[in-house]
Tab-separated table of C-alpha atoms in Angstrom:
chain	number	residue	atom	x	y	z
A	1	UNK	CA	-127.884	-54.292	163.053
A	2	UNK	CA	-125.822	-51.144	163.536
A	3	UNK	CA	-126.994	-47.740	162.443
A	4	UNK	CA	-124.530	-45.419	160.720
A	5	UNK	CA	-125.282	-42.470	162.929
A	6	UNK	CA	-127.878	-41.524	165.506
A	7	UNK	CA	-127.973	-38.066	166.965
A	8	UNK	CA	-130.019	-35.933	169.303
A	9	UNK	CA	-130.218	-32.177	169.774
A	10	UNK	CA	-130.600	-30.534	173.168
A	11	UNK	CA	-131.711	-26.890	173.254
A	12	UNK	CA	-129.920	-24.712	175.800
A	13	UNK	CA	-132.161	-21.916	177.138
A	14	UNK	CA	-131.137	-18.323	177.800
A	15	UNK	CA	-129.047	-17.743	180.885
A	16	UNK	CA	-127.492	-21.213	180.890
A	17	UNK	CA	-123.952	-21.923	179.756
A	18	UNK	CA	-122.900	-25.470	178.966
A	19	UNK	CA	-119.245	-26.399	178.691
A	20	UNK	CA	-118.254	-29.807	177.348
A	21	UNK	CA	-114.761	-31.203	177.212
A	22	UNK	CA	-114.017	-34.912	176.866
A	23	UNK	CA	-117.524	-35.940	177.952
A	24	UNK	CA	-117.327	-33.884	181.139
A	25	UNK	CA	-120.351	-31.630	181.090
A	26	UNK	CA	-120.449	-28.463	183.172
A	27	UNK	CA	-123.773	-26.627	183.317
A	28	UNK	CA	-123.909	-23.134	184.818
A	29	UNK	CA	-127.080	-21.238	185.483
A	30	UNK	CA	-128.808	-18.788	187.821
A	31	UNK	CA	-129.173	-21.392	190.571
A	32	UNK	CA	-125.605	-22.641	190.524
A	33	UNK	CA	-123.391	-25.119	188.744
A	34	UNK	CA	-123.648	-28.839	188.054
A	35	UNK	CA	-120.921	-31.136	186.753
A	36	UNK	CA	-121.454	-34.624	185.367
A	37	UNK	CA	-118.950	-37.044	183.928
A	38	UNK	CA	-120.130	-39.254	181.055
A	39	UNK	CA	-116.899	-41.088	180.384
A	40	UNK	CA	-118.601	-44.434	180.939
A	41	UNK	CA	-120.442	-44.052	177.629
A	42	UNK	CA	-118.789	-43.752	174.228
A	43	UNK	CA	-120.478	-40.778	172.646
A	44	UNK	CA	-119.757	-37.530	170.899
A	45	UNK	CA	-121.104	-34.668	172.973
A	46	UNK	CA	-120.628	-31.428	171.075
A	47	UNK	CA	-121.672	-27.892	171.787
A	48	UNK	CA	-122.698	-26.547	168.388
A	49	UNK	CA	-123.677	-23.055	169.473
A	50	UNK	CA	-124.725	-21.112	172.548
A	51	UNK	CA	-128.184	-22.612	172.285
A	52	UNK	CA	-127.641	-26.115	170.948
A	53	UNK	CA	-125.945	-29.255	172.169
A	54	UNK	CA	-125.599	-32.309	169.952
A	55	UNK	CA	-125.096	-35.913	170.968
A	56	UNK	CA	-123.923	-38.405	168.345
A	57	UNK	CA	-123.420	-42.134	168.315
A	58	UNK	CA	-121.622	-43.578	165.301
A	59	UNK	CA	-122.048	-47.191	164.386
A	60	UNK	CA	-124.195	-48.085	167.362
A	61	UNK	CA	-126.061	-51.220	168.197
A	62	UNK	CA	-129.443	-51.187	169.918
A	63	UNK	CA	-128.240	-50.731	173.476
A	64	UNK	CA	-125.682	-48.091	172.532
A	65	UNK	CA	-128.282	-46.016	170.696
A	66	UNK	CA	-130.548	-46.264	173.721
A	67	UNK	CA	-127.896	-44.442	175.748
A	68	UNK	CA	-128.340	-41.321	173.584
A	69	UNK	CA	-131.685	-40.498	175.101
A	70	UNK	CA	-130.594	-41.304	178.654
A	71	UNK	CA	-127.584	-38.996	178.374
A	72	UNK	CA	-129.804	-36.307	176.808
A	73	UNK	CA	-132.204	-36.668	179.730
A	74	UNK	CA	-129.362	-36.347	182.221
A	75	UNK	CA	-128.182	-33.160	180.558
A	76	UNK	CA	-131.730	-31.761	180.302
A	77	UNK	CA	-132.221	-32.472	184.011
A	78	UNK	CA	-128.986	-30.628	184.754
A	79	UNK	CA	-130.258	-27.653	182.749
A	80	UNK	CA	-133.649	-27.538	184.524
A	81	UNK	CA	-131.920	-28.097	187.871
A	82	UNK	CA	-129.730	-25.105	187.298
A	83	UNK	CA	-132.583	-22.858	186.116
A	84	UNK	CA	-135.657	-24.063	187.998
A	85	UNK	CA	-134.418	-26.495	190.643
A	86	UNK	CA	-136.117	-29.648	191.847
A	87	UNK	CA	-138.560	-29.972	194.733
A	88	UNK	CA	-139.685	-33.277	196.209
A	89	UNK	CA	-142.485	-33.268	198.790
A	90	UNK	CA	-142.839	-36.079	201.295
A	91	UNK	CA	-145.818	-36.742	203.569
A	92	UNK	CA	-145.796	-38.539	206.903
A	93	UNK	CA	-148.322	-41.339	207.132
A	94	UNK	CA	-149.107	-42.780	210.579
A	95	UNK	CA	-152.047	-44.472	212.254
A	96	UNK	CA	-151.290	-44.068	215.970
A	97	UNK	CA	-147.694	-42.953	216.638
A	98	UNK	CA	-147.041	-39.430	215.278
A	99	UNK	CA	-143.788	-39.379	213.321
A	100	UNK	CA	-141.503	-36.726	214.766
A	101	UNK	CA	-139.027	-35.252	212.283
A	102	UNK	CA	-136.276	-32.860	213.337
A	103	UNK	CA	-134.155	-31.008	210.825
A	104	UNK	CA	-130.652	-30.342	212.074
A	105	UNK	CA	-127.508	-28.634	210.722
A	106	UNK	CA	-129.446	-26.116	208.663
A	107	UNK	CA	-131.357	-28.476	206.413
A	108	UNK	CA	-128.543	-30.982	205.829
A	109	UNK	CA	-129.550	-33.787	208.176
A	110	UNK	CA	-132.843	-35.308	209.264
A	111	UNK	CA	-133.759	-37.112	212.477
A	112	UNK	CA	-136.839	-39.295	212.548
A	113	UNK	CA	-138.224	-40.274	215.951
A	114	UNK	CA	-141.203	-42.244	217.221
A	115	UNK	CA	-141.773	-44.088	213.973
A	116	UNK	CA	-144.258	-46.786	214.994
A	117	UNK	CA	-143.386	-45.974	218.616
A	118	UNK	CA	-139.837	-47.301	218.171
A	119	UNK	CA	-137.050	-46.007	220.411
A	120	UNK	CA	-134.552	-46.052	217.515
A	121	UNK	CA	-133.715	-42.625	216.110
A	122	UNK	CA	-133.232	-42.688	212.344
A	123	UNK	CA	-130.646	-40.215	211.089
A	124	UNK	CA	-130.317	-39.485	207.395
A	125	UNK	CA	-127.754	-37.160	205.887
A	126	UNK	CA	-128.819	-35.234	202.825
A	127	UNK	CA	-126.602	-35.526	199.746
A	128	UNK	CA	-124.561	-32.665	198.362
A	129	UNK	CA	-126.651	-29.606	197.491
A	130	UNK	CA	-129.939	-30.854	198.950
A	131	UNK	CA	-131.834	-28.821	201.542
A	132	UNK	CA	-134.712	-30.117	203.580
A	133	UNK	CA	-137.427	-28.105	205.339
A	134	UNK	CA	-140.716	-28.562	207.114
A	135	UNK	CA	-143.580	-27.513	204.939
A	136	UNK	CA	-145.312	-24.342	206.153
A	137	UNK	CA	-148.562	-24.834	204.250
A	138	UNK	CA	-149.197	-28.491	205.029
A	139	UNK	CA	-149.105	-30.502	208.266
A	140	UNK	CA	-146.820	-33.562	208.386
A	141	UNK	CA	-144.923	-32.697	205.245
A	142	UNK	CA	-141.264	-32.094	204.434
A	143	UNK	CA	-139.857	-30.565	201.293
A	144	UNK	CA	-136.485	-31.416	199.749
A	145	UNK	CA	-134.988	-28.949	197.301
A	146	UNK	CA	-131.850	-28.955	195.230
A	147	UNK	CA	-130.302	-28.542	191.804
A	148	UNK	CA	-129.156	-32.080	191.139
A	149	UNK	CA	-132.161	-34.349	190.557
A	150	UNK	CA	-130.107	-37.457	191.338
A	151	UNK	CA	-129.175	-36.147	194.772
A	152	UNK	CA	-132.645	-34.872	195.633
A	153	UNK	CA	-134.407	-38.064	194.611
A	154	UNK	CA	-131.792	-40.257	196.294
A	155	UNK	CA	-132.127	-38.310	199.555
A	156	UNK	CA	-135.905	-38.677	199.364
A	157	UNK	CA	-135.541	-42.379	198.707
A	158	UNK	CA	-133.167	-42.768	201.655
A	159	UNK	CA	-135.760	-41.175	203.924
A	160	UNK	CA	-138.558	-43.322	202.533
A	161	UNK	CA	-136.554	-46.525	202.846
A	162	UNK	CA	-135.445	-45.707	206.399
A	163	UNK	CA	-139.098	-45.807	207.514
A	164	UNK	CA	-139.902	-49.350	206.424
A	165	UNK	CA	-141.973	-51.656	208.667
A	166	UNK	CA	-140.486	-55.005	209.640
A	167	UNK	CA	-142.103	-58.265	210.860
A	168	UNK	CA	-145.576	-56.925	210.222
A	169	UNK	CA	-148.191	-57.123	207.512
A	170	UNK	CA	-147.281	-54.109	205.393
A	171	UNK	CA	-150.763	-54.006	203.862
A	172	UNK	CA	-152.089	-53.138	207.305
A	173	UNK	CA	-149.159	-51.184	208.795
A	174	UNK	CA	-148.937	-48.429	206.226
A	175	UNK	CA	-146.831	-46.058	208.350
A	176	UNK	CA	-143.935	-44.235	206.789
A	177	UNK	CA	-142.714	-41.134	205.028
A	178	UNK	CA	-143.608	-41.285	201.370
A	179	UNK	CA	-142.777	-39.127	198.371
A	180	UNK	CA	-146.018	-37.401	197.463
A	181	UNK	CA	-144.932	-34.958	194.781
A	182	UNK	CA	-141.975	-34.634	192.422
A	183	UNK	CA	-141.758	-31.245	190.790
A	184	UNK	CA	-139.806	-28.122	190.081
A	185	UNK	CA	-138.941	-25.488	192.628
A	186	UNK	CA	-139.652	-22.486	190.413
A	187	UNK	CA	-143.161	-22.994	189.132
A	188	UNK	CA	-144.527	-21.013	186.223
B	1	UNK	CA	-113.492	-37.391	171.508
B	2	UNK	CA	-114.813	-35.549	168.486
B	3	UNK	CA	-114.353	-37.201	165.138
B	4	UNK	CA	-113.037	-35.330	162.114
B	5	UNK	CA	-111.933	-38.013	159.629
B	6	UNK	CA	-115.131	-39.395	158.157
B	7	UNK	CA	-115.594	-42.235	155.717
B	8	UNK	CA	-117.091	-40.471	152.709
B	9	UNK	CA	-116.823	-40.492	148.940
B	10	UNK	CA	-113.589	-38.645	148.213
B	11	UNK	CA	-111.794	-39.437	151.506
B	12	UNK	CA	-108.138	-40.243	150.901
B	13	UNK	CA	-106.886	-43.404	152.593
B	14	UNK	CA	-103.399	-44.774	153.110
B	15	UNK	CA	-103.283	-48.515	152.550
B	16	UNK	CA	-101.291	-50.135	155.344
B	17	UNK	CA	-101.402	-53.864	154.604
B	18	UNK	CA	-101.363	-56.042	151.532
B	19	UNK	CA	-99.715	-55.785	148.162
B	20	UNK	CA	-100.501	-52.047	147.867
B	21	UNK	CA	-99.193	-51.163	151.299
B	22	UNK	CA	-97.907	-47.615	151.600
B	23	UNK	CA	-99.946	-46.245	148.709
B	24	UNK	CA	-102.645	-43.595	148.702
B	25	UNK	CA	-106.103	-44.282	147.325
B	26	UNK	CA	-109.433	-42.488	147.194
B	27	UNK	CA	-112.752	-43.822	148.500
B	28	UNK	CA	-115.091	-44.064	145.548
B	29	UNK	CA	-118.042	-45.908	147.099
B	30	UNK	CA	-119.027	-47.353	150.468
B	31	UNK	CA	-120.058	-51.022	150.706
B	32	UNK	CA	-120.935	-51.505	154.356
B	33	UNK	CA	-119.763	-50.664	157.868
B	34	UNK	CA	-116.330	-52.134	157.307
B	35	UNK	CA	-115.535	-52.050	153.584
B	36	UNK	CA	-115.205	-49.442	150.842
B	37	UNK	CA	-114.374	-49.420	147.153
B	38	UNK	CA	-111.112	-47.652	146.674
B	39	UNK	CA	-109.203	-46.476	143.588
B	40	UNK	CA	-105.799	-44.888	143.068
B	41	UNK	CA	-105.022	-44.381	139.409
B	42	UNK	CA	-102.100	-42.015	140.036
B	43	UNK	CA	-100.505	-44.161	142.741
B	44	UNK	CA	-100.941	-47.583	141.147
B	45	UNK	CA	-103.834	-48.942	143.211
B	46	UNK	CA	-106.340	-50.956	141.177
B	47	UNK	CA	-110.045	-50.326	141.781
B	48	UNK	CA	-110.965	-52.794	144.511
B	49	UNK	CA	-112.934	-53.415	147.689
B	50	UNK	CA	-110.818	-52.922	150.763
B	51	UNK	CA	-111.485	-53.361	154.459
B	52	UNK	CA	-110.691	-50.608	156.985
B	53	UNK	CA	-108.445	-53.107	158.716
B	54	UNK	CA	-106.072	-52.670	155.779
B	55	UNK	CA	-106.145	-48.893	155.597
B	56	UNK	CA	-106.092	-45.704	157.632
B	57	UNK	CA	-108.018	-42.539	156.875
B	58	UNK	CA	-106.096	-39.339	156.234
B	59	UNK	CA	-107.136	-35.736	156.761
B	60	UNK	CA	-107.406	-35.079	153.028
B	61	UNK	CA	-110.506	-35.294	150.867
B	62	UNK	CA	-111.184	-34.538	147.258
B	63	UNK	CA	-114.543	-33.574	145.882
B	64	UNK	CA	-115.826	-36.239	143.504
B	65	UNK	CA	-119.206	-37.760	142.705
B	66	UNK	CA	-119.944	-41.282	143.893
B	67	UNK	CA	-118.788	-44.217	141.689
B	68	UNK	CA	-116.728	-41.943	139.467
B	69	UNK	CA	-114.883	-43.764	136.686
B	70	UNK	CA	-111.117	-44.324	136.882
B	71	UNK	CA	-110.026	-41.932	134.055
B	72	UNK	CA	-112.309	-39.168	135.388
B	73	UNK	CA	-110.959	-39.804	138.896
B	74	UNK	CA	-107.406	-39.470	137.616
B	75	UNK	CA	-108.281	-36.109	136.070
B	76	UNK	CA	-109.851	-34.879	139.312
B	77	UNK	CA	-106.860	-36.028	141.403
B	78	UNK	CA	-104.511	-34.098	139.173
B	79	UNK	CA	-106.779	-31.067	139.037
B	80	UNK	CA	-107.154	-30.914	142.839
B	81	UNK	CA	-103.426	-31.624	143.278
B	82	UNK	CA	-103.903	-34.434	145.771
B	83	UNK	CA	-100.347	-35.735	145.651
B	84	UNK	CA	-98.950	-32.214	146.113
B	85	UNK	CA	-101.160	-31.618	149.155
B	86	UNK	CA	-100.182	-35.003	150.556
B	87	UNK	CA	-96.467	-34.436	150.190
B	88	UNK	CA	-96.785	-31.175	152.154
B	89	UNK	CA	-98.298	-32.888	155.184
B	90	UNK	CA	-96.100	-33.768	158.156
B	91	UNK	CA	-97.262	-37.373	157.899
B	92	UNK	CA	-95.955	-37.751	154.351
B	93	UNK	CA	-92.704	-36.018	155.232
B	94	UNK	CA	-92.121	-38.400	158.130
B	95	UNK	CA	-92.672	-41.380	155.830
B	96	UNK	CA	-90.241	-39.898	153.291
B	97	UNK	CA	-87.608	-39.343	156.001
B	98	UNK	CA	-88.008	-42.908	157.223
B	99	UNK	CA	-87.583	-44.267	153.695
B	100	UNK	CA	-84.556	-42.065	153.023
B	101	UNK	CA	-82.862	-43.215	156.231
B	102	UNK	CA	-83.516	-46.870	155.409
B	103	UNK	CA	-81.872	-46.496	152.016
B	104	UNK	CA	-78.591	-45.100	153.341
B	105	UNK	CA	-75.398	-46.922	152.408
B	106	UNK	CA	-72.400	-47.067	154.711
B	107	UNK	CA	-70.775	-44.203	152.861
B	108	UNK	CA	-73.979	-42.163	153.224
B	109	UNK	CA	-74.010	-42.846	156.936
B	110	UNK	CA	-70.397	-41.695	157.153
B	111	UNK	CA	-71.208	-38.489	155.307
B	112	UNK	CA	-74.171	-37.960	157.627
B	113	UNK	CA	-71.964	-38.396	160.672
B	114	UNK	CA	-69.476	-35.839	159.372
B	115	UNK	CA	-72.261	-33.377	158.563
B	116	UNK	CA	-73.754	-33.716	162.048
B	117	UNK	CA	-70.316	-33.167	163.591
B	118	UNK	CA	-69.845	-30.004	161.600
B	119	UNK	CA	-73.244	-28.729	162.614
B	120	UNK	CA	-72.553	-29.578	166.262
B	121	UNK	CA	-69.302	-27.563	166.049
B	122	UNK	CA	-71.014	-24.476	164.664
B	123	UNK	CA	-73.816	-24.650	167.230
B	124	UNK	CA	-71.373	-25.269	170.069
B	125	UNK	CA	-69.236	-22.267	169.136
B	126	UNK	CA	-72.243	-19.959	169.063
B	127	UNK	CA	-73.499	-21.370	172.381
B	128	UNK	CA	-70.103	-20.830	173.948
B	129	UNK	CA	-70.107	-17.184	172.858
B	130	UNK	CA	-73.518	-16.647	174.443
B	131	UNK	CA	-72.383	-18.304	177.704
B	132	UNK	CA	-69.247	-16.146	177.820
B	133	UNK	CA	-71.198	-12.920	177.257
B	134	UNK	CA	-73.514	-13.696	180.186
């Protein structure tokens, strides 16, 4: 049965400006700007004040109301991305063949060599706004950083999925590059 | 899109279909997601349940308590001058223009044509003066 109205408030912290027009949300903060288009969902997204954003669904069924929280989460992720940034750490796991990772074009592209001794070179381009670096504190680790959580996590997933083992028992051949930590760049 | 015309007690609706089509009425109570109880003592709408398919919301509201009786509603409508406020809106004026045009007789249409010609002449003369002076 439909509810009359369901709404959700999103607090906007200091230093972040959110601009909403026709479900196109623009979030500006110290680390940059993010834009997301929510025209695929029918919702009222209103900026009530400098520090509050309200999302309303009138007359919604179950699935429509569920979208309120997903859109709120998207916007909250944009806000943390623009203030704190996202950092995904990935570890190399290998039994015999050391995985050789080169970072080219200033942290925008990754080359993976010698995965399981294979001659094929895996090249993965990072998505917009994502930078990748070798970890200085830890051996066999790379760190992806960026403002947009969707881009950072998708780039990490592309790397992880590029190092999949074929025609072998994957319980035994555990080689690969796996996401070990999902966190924020600015820790406090 | 941000919504501004809400279904609430006191919202003025324009009935668009049925025997009362074209008349204003006030929402007195809400039944469910698609129907309201509506009453228009000053415009000749009996107190009845009506579906939103037969009406459109307007920008006007009056402040009344829920399930107000018809004579008290009539007093409030007159006190808050609903019909006056409605007639000032562009919407109401467009409806009035449309009705006036539909009622024209042939003689009226002739008079209208002559009046428009006269206006065109005055405007054209002034325009010509401006063009000459440039």
